[in-house]
Tab-separated table of C-alpha atoms and ligand atoms in Angstrom:
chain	number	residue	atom	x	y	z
E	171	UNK	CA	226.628	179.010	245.977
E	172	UNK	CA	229.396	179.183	248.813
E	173	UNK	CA	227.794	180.994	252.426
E	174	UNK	CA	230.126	183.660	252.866
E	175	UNK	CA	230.781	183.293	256.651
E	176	UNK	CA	229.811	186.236	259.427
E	177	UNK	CA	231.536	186.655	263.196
E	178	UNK	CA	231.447	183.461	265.379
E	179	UNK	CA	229.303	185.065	268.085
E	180	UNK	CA	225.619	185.895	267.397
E	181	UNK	CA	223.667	186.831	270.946
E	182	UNK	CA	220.436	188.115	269.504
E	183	UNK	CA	218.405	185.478	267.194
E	184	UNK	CA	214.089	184.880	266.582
E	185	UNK	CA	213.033	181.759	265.449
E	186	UNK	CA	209.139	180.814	264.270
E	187	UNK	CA	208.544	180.450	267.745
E	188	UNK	CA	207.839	184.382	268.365
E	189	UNK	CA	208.617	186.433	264.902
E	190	UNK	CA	211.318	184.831	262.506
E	191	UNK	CA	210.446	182.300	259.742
E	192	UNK	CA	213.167	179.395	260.239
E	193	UNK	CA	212.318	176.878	262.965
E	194	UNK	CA	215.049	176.666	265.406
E	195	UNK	CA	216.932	173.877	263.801
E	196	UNK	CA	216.987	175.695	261.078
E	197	UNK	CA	218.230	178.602	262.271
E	198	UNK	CA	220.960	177.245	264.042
E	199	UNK	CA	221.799	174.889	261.003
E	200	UNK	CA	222.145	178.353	259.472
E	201	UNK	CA	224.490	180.255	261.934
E	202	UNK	CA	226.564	176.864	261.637
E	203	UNK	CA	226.719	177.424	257.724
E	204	UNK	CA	227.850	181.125	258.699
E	205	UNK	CA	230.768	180.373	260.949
E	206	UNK	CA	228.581	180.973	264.159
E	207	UNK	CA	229.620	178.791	267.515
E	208	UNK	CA	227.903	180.408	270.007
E	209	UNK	CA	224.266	181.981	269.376
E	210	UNK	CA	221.852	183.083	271.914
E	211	UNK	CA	218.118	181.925	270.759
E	212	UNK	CA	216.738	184.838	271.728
E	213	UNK	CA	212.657	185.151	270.672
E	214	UNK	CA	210.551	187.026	272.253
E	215	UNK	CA	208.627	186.244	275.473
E	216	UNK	CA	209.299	182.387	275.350
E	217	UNK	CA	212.168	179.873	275.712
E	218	UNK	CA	210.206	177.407	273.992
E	219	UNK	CA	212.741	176.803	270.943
E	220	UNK	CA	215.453	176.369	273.405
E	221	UNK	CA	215.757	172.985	273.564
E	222	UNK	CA	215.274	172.268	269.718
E	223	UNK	CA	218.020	174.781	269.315
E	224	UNK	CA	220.336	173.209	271.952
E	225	UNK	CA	219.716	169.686	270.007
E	226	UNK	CA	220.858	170.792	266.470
E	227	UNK	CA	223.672	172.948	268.107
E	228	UNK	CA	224.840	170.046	269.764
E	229	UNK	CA	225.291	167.944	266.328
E	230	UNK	CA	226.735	170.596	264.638
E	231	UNK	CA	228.691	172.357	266.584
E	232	UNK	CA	227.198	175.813	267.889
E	233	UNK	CA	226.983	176.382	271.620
E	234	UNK	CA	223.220	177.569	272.710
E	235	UNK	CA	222.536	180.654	275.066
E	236	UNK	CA	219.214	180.811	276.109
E	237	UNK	CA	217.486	183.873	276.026
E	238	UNK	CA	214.094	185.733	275.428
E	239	UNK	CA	213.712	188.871	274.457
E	240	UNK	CA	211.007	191.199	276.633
E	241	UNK	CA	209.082	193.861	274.984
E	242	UNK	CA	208.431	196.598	277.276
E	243	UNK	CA	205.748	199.377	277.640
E	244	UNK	CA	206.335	202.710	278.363
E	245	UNK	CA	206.876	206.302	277.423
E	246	UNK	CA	210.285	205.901	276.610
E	247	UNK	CA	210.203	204.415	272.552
E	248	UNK	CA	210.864	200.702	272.034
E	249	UNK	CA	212.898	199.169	275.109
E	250	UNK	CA	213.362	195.819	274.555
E	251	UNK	CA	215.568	193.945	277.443
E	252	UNK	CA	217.269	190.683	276.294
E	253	UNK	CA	217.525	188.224	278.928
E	254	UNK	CA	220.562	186.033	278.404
E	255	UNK	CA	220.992	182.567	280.174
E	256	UNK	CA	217.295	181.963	281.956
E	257	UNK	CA	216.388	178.203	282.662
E	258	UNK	CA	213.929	177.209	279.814
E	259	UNK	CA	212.725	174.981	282.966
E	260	UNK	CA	211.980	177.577	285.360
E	261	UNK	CA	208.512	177.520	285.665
E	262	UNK	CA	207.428	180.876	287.738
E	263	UNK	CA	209.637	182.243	284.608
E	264	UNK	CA	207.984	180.212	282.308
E	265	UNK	CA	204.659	181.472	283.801
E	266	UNK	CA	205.273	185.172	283.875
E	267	UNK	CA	206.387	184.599	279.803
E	268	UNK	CA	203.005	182.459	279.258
E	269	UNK	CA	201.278	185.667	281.137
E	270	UNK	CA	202.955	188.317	278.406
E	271	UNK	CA	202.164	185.462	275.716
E	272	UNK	CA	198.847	185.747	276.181
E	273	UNK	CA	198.671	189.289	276.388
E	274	UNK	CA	200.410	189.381	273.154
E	275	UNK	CA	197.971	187.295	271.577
E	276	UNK	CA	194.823	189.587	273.205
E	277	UNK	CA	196.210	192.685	271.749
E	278	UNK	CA	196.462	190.525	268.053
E	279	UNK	CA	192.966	189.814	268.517
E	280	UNK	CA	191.870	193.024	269.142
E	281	UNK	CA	193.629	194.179	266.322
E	282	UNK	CA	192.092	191.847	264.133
E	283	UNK	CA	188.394	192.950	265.130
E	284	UNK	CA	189.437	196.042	264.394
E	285	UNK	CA	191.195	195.604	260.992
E	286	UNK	CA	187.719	193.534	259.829
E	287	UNK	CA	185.243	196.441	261.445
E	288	UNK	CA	187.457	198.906	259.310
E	289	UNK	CA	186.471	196.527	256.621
E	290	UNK	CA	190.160	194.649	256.147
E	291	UNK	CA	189.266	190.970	256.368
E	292	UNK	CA	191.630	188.701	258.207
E	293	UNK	CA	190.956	186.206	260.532
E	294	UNK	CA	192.932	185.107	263.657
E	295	UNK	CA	193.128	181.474	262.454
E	296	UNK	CA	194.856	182.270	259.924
E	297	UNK	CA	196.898	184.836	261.555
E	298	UNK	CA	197.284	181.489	264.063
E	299	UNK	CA	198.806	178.975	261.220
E	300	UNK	CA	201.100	181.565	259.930
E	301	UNK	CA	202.420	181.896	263.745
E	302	UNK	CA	202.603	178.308	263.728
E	303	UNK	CA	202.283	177.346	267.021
E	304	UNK	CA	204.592	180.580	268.200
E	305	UNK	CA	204.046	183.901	270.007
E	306	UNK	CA	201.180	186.428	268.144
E	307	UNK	CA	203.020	189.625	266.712
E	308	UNK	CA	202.667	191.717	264.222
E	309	UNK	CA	204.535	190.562	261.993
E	310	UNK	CA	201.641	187.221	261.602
E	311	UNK	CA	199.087	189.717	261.131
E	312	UNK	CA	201.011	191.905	258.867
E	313	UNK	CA	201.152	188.292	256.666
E	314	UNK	CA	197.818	187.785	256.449
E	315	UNK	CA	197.022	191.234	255.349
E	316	UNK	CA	199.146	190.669	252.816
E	317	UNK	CA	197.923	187.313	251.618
E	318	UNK	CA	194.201	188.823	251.925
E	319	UNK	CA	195.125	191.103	248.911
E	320	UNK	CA	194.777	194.446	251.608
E	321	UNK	CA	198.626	195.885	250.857
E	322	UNK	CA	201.074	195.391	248.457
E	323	UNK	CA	204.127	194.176	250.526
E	324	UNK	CA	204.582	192.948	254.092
E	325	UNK	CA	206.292	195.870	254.738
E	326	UNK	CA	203.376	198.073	253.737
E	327	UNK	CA	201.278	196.486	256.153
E	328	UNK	CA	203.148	197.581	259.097
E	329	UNK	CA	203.756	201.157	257.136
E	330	UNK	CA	200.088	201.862	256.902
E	331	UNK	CA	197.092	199.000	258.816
E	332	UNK	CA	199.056	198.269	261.612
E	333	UNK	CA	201.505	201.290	262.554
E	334	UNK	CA	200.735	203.251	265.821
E	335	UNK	CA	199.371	205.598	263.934
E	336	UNK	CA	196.653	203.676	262.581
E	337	UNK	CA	193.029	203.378	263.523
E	338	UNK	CA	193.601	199.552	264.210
E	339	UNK	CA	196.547	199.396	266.098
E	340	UNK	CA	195.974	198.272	269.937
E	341	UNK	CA	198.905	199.102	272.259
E	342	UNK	CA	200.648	196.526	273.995
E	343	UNK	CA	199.766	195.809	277.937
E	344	UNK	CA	202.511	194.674	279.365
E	345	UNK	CA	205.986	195.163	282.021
E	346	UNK	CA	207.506	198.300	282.422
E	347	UNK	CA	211.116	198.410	281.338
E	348	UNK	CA	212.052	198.191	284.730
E	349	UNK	CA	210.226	195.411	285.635
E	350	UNK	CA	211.301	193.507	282.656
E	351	UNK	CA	215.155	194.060	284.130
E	352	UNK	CA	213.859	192.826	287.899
E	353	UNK	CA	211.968	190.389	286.350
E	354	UNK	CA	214.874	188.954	284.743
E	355	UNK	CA	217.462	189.489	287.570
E	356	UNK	CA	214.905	187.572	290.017
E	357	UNK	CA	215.134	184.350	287.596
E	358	UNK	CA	218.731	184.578	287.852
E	359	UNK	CA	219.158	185.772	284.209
E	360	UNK	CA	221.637	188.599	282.711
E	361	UNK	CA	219.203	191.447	281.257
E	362	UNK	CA	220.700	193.394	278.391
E	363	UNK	CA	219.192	196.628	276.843
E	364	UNK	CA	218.582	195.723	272.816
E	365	UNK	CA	219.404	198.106	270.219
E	366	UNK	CA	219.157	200.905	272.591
E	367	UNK	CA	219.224	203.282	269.451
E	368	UNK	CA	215.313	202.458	269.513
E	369	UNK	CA	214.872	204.014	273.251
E	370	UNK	CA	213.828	207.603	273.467
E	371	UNK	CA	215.578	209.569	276.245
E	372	UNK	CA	218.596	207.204	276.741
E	373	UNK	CA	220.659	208.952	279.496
E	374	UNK	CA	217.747	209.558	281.917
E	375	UNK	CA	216.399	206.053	281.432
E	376	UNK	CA	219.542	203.883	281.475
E	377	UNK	CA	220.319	204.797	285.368
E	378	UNK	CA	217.255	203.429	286.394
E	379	UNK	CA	217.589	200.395	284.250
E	380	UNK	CA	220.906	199.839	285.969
E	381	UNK	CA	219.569	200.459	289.425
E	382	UNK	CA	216.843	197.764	288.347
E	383	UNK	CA	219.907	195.077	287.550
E	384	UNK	CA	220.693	195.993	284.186
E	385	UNK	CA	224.231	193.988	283.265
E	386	UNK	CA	224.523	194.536	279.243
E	387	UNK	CA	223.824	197.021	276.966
E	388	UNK	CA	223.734	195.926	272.720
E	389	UNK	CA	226.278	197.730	271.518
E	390	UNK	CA	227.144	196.449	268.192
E	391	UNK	CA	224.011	195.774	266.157
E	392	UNK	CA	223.411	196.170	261.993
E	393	UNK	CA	222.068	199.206	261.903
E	394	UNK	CA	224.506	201.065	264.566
E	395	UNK	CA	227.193	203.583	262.343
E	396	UNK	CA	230.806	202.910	263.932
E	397	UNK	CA	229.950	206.308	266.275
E	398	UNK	CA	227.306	205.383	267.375
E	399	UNK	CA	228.671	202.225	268.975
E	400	UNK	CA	231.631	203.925	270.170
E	401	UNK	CA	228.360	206.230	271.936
E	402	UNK	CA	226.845	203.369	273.282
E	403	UNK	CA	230.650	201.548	274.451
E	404	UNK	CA	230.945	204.363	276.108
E	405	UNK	CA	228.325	204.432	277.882
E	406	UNK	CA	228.830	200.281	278.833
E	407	UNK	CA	232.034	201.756	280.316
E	408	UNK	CA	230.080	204.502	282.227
E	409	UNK	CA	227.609	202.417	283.843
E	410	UNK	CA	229.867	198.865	284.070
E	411	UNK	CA	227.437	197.443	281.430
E	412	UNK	CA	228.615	194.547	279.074
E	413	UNK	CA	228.799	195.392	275.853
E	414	UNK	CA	226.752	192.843	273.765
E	415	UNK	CA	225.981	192.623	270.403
E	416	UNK	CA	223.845	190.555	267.990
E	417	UNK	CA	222.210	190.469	264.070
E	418	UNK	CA	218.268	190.278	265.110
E	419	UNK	CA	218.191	187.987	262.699
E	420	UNK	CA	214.529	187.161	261.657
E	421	UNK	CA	214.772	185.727	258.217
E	422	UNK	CA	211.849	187.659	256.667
E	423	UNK	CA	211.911	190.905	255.390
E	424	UNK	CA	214.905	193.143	255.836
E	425	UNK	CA	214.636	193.148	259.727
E	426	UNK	CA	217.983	192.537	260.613
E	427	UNK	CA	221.342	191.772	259.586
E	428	UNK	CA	222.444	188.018	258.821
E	429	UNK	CA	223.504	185.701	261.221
E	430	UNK	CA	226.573	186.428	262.284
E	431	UNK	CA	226.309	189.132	260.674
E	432	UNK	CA	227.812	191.805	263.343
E	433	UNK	CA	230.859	191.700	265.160
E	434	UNK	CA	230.393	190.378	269.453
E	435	UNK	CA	233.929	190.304	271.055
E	436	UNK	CA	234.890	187.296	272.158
E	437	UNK	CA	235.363	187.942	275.746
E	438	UNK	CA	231.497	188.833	276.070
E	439	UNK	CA	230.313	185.226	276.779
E	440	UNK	CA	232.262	185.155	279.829
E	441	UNK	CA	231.518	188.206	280.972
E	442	UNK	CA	228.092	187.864	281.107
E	443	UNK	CA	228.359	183.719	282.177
E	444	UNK	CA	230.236	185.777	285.736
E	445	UNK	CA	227.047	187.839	286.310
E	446	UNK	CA	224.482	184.735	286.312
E	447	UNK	CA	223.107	184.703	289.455
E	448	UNK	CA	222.897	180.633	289.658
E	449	UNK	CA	226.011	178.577	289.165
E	450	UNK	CA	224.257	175.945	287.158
E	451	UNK	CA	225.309	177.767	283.053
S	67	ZN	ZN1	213.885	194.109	269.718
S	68	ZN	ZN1	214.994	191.018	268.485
């Protein structure tokens, strides 16, 4: 069967290497199939697929923006802040991403002691193997409660053992929004807010993540009704953001749209290529 093909422009992609299933070759071998030619390999808290990604895009076509995507802690609902063209070879960067890494992959283990003293078997090496090598998130964990026989679907893992409401959930320890954004700005990178319909309190946070260095805001995303982006453009025009856009494309479940599976206009790469603070990109 034929790929139907998406938008050319995908600047919001995970990989095995934090949450998705495909490795990075495959992903991008994917995007190709989909009519993609420049995608941002954006997983969380590491750059480590980056140059696997860059290799297969090379040979087929697709240009590579690297990128990570930071998780954030706070009051405010999910803030996640894409950084967009870091150096997968800057190593105080790479350190500070090793530092949330490992945090990451405390609060797993945590959750894991808790799951088996609440009597839900699972254990971390096999939450390890089904990260393969990668980042420790949920969604590993919610896999092996699944394979252990403890819920009926992936999804009902995360819907009942391991939702914030639950008895075994740990809560992340990690940056602030606004440190993500300086955190990103002092590595030279372009920070972007992700799907900012997931942030509680919106127009009292975003002027402080703008003060912080905040250059993009994800406008166009899957699950964003054509008023609500025309909210959220408006607000890009407000506070000089650029408006970004991406599929969060994880290839499991229905997290997501396809790749290239939401519309980026094509003026965005440049914009945010003029707001890198080296020269190198
Ligand atoms: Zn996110
Ligand atoms: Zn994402």
């Amino acid at each position: 069967m034929a790929v139907t093909l998406g938008y050319p422009i995908d600047l919001h992609t995970h990989s095995i290497k934090s949450d998705g299933a495909l490795s990075p070759a495959e992903l991008v071998k994917r995007a190709a199939a989909r009519g993609v030619t420049v995608q941002a390999l954006s997983d969380h808290d590491t750059l480590a697929g980056v140059a696997e990604a860059v290799a297969e895009g090379k040979r087929l076509g697709v240009r590579i923006i690297p990128a990570t995507e930071l998780n954030t802690e706070s009051e405010w609902g999910d803030v996640h802040v894409l950084a967009y063209f870091v150096d997968p070879n800057d190593a105080a960067f790479e350190e500070k991403l090793k530092w949330l890494r490992e945090n990451r992959g405390r609060r797993i283990d945590l959750m894991v002691e808790n799951l088996n003293r609440l009597g839900y078997k699972v254990s971390l090496d096999r939450v390890r193997e089904i990260a393969q090598g990668g980042s420790l998130g949920r969604p590993h964990l919610a896999q092996a409660l699944f394979e252990a026989g403890h819920v009926p679907s992936y999804d009902a893992a995360f819907d009942t053992l391991i939702s914030k409401e639950s008895p075994a959930y740990v809560s992340r320890v990690g940056l602030a929004p606004l440190e993500a954004v300086e955190l990103v700005r002092k590595h030279g990178g372009v920070p972007a807010l992700a799907h900012p319909g997931t942030v509680l309190g919106l127009e009292a946070l975003l002027p402080q993540l703008v003060s912080a260095g905040l250059r993009g805001i994800e406008c166009y995303y899957g699950s964003h009704t054509p008023t609500r982006t025309a909210g959220y453009l408006r607000l890009a025009a407000r506070f000089a953001l650029v408006p970004t856009g991406g599929s969060d494309f994880h290839g499991r479940g229905d997290h997501g749209a396809d790749l290239g599976g939401v519309f980026v206009p094509p003026d965005t790469i440049a914009a945010l290529e003029a707001l890198t603070i080296r020269s190198s990109w």
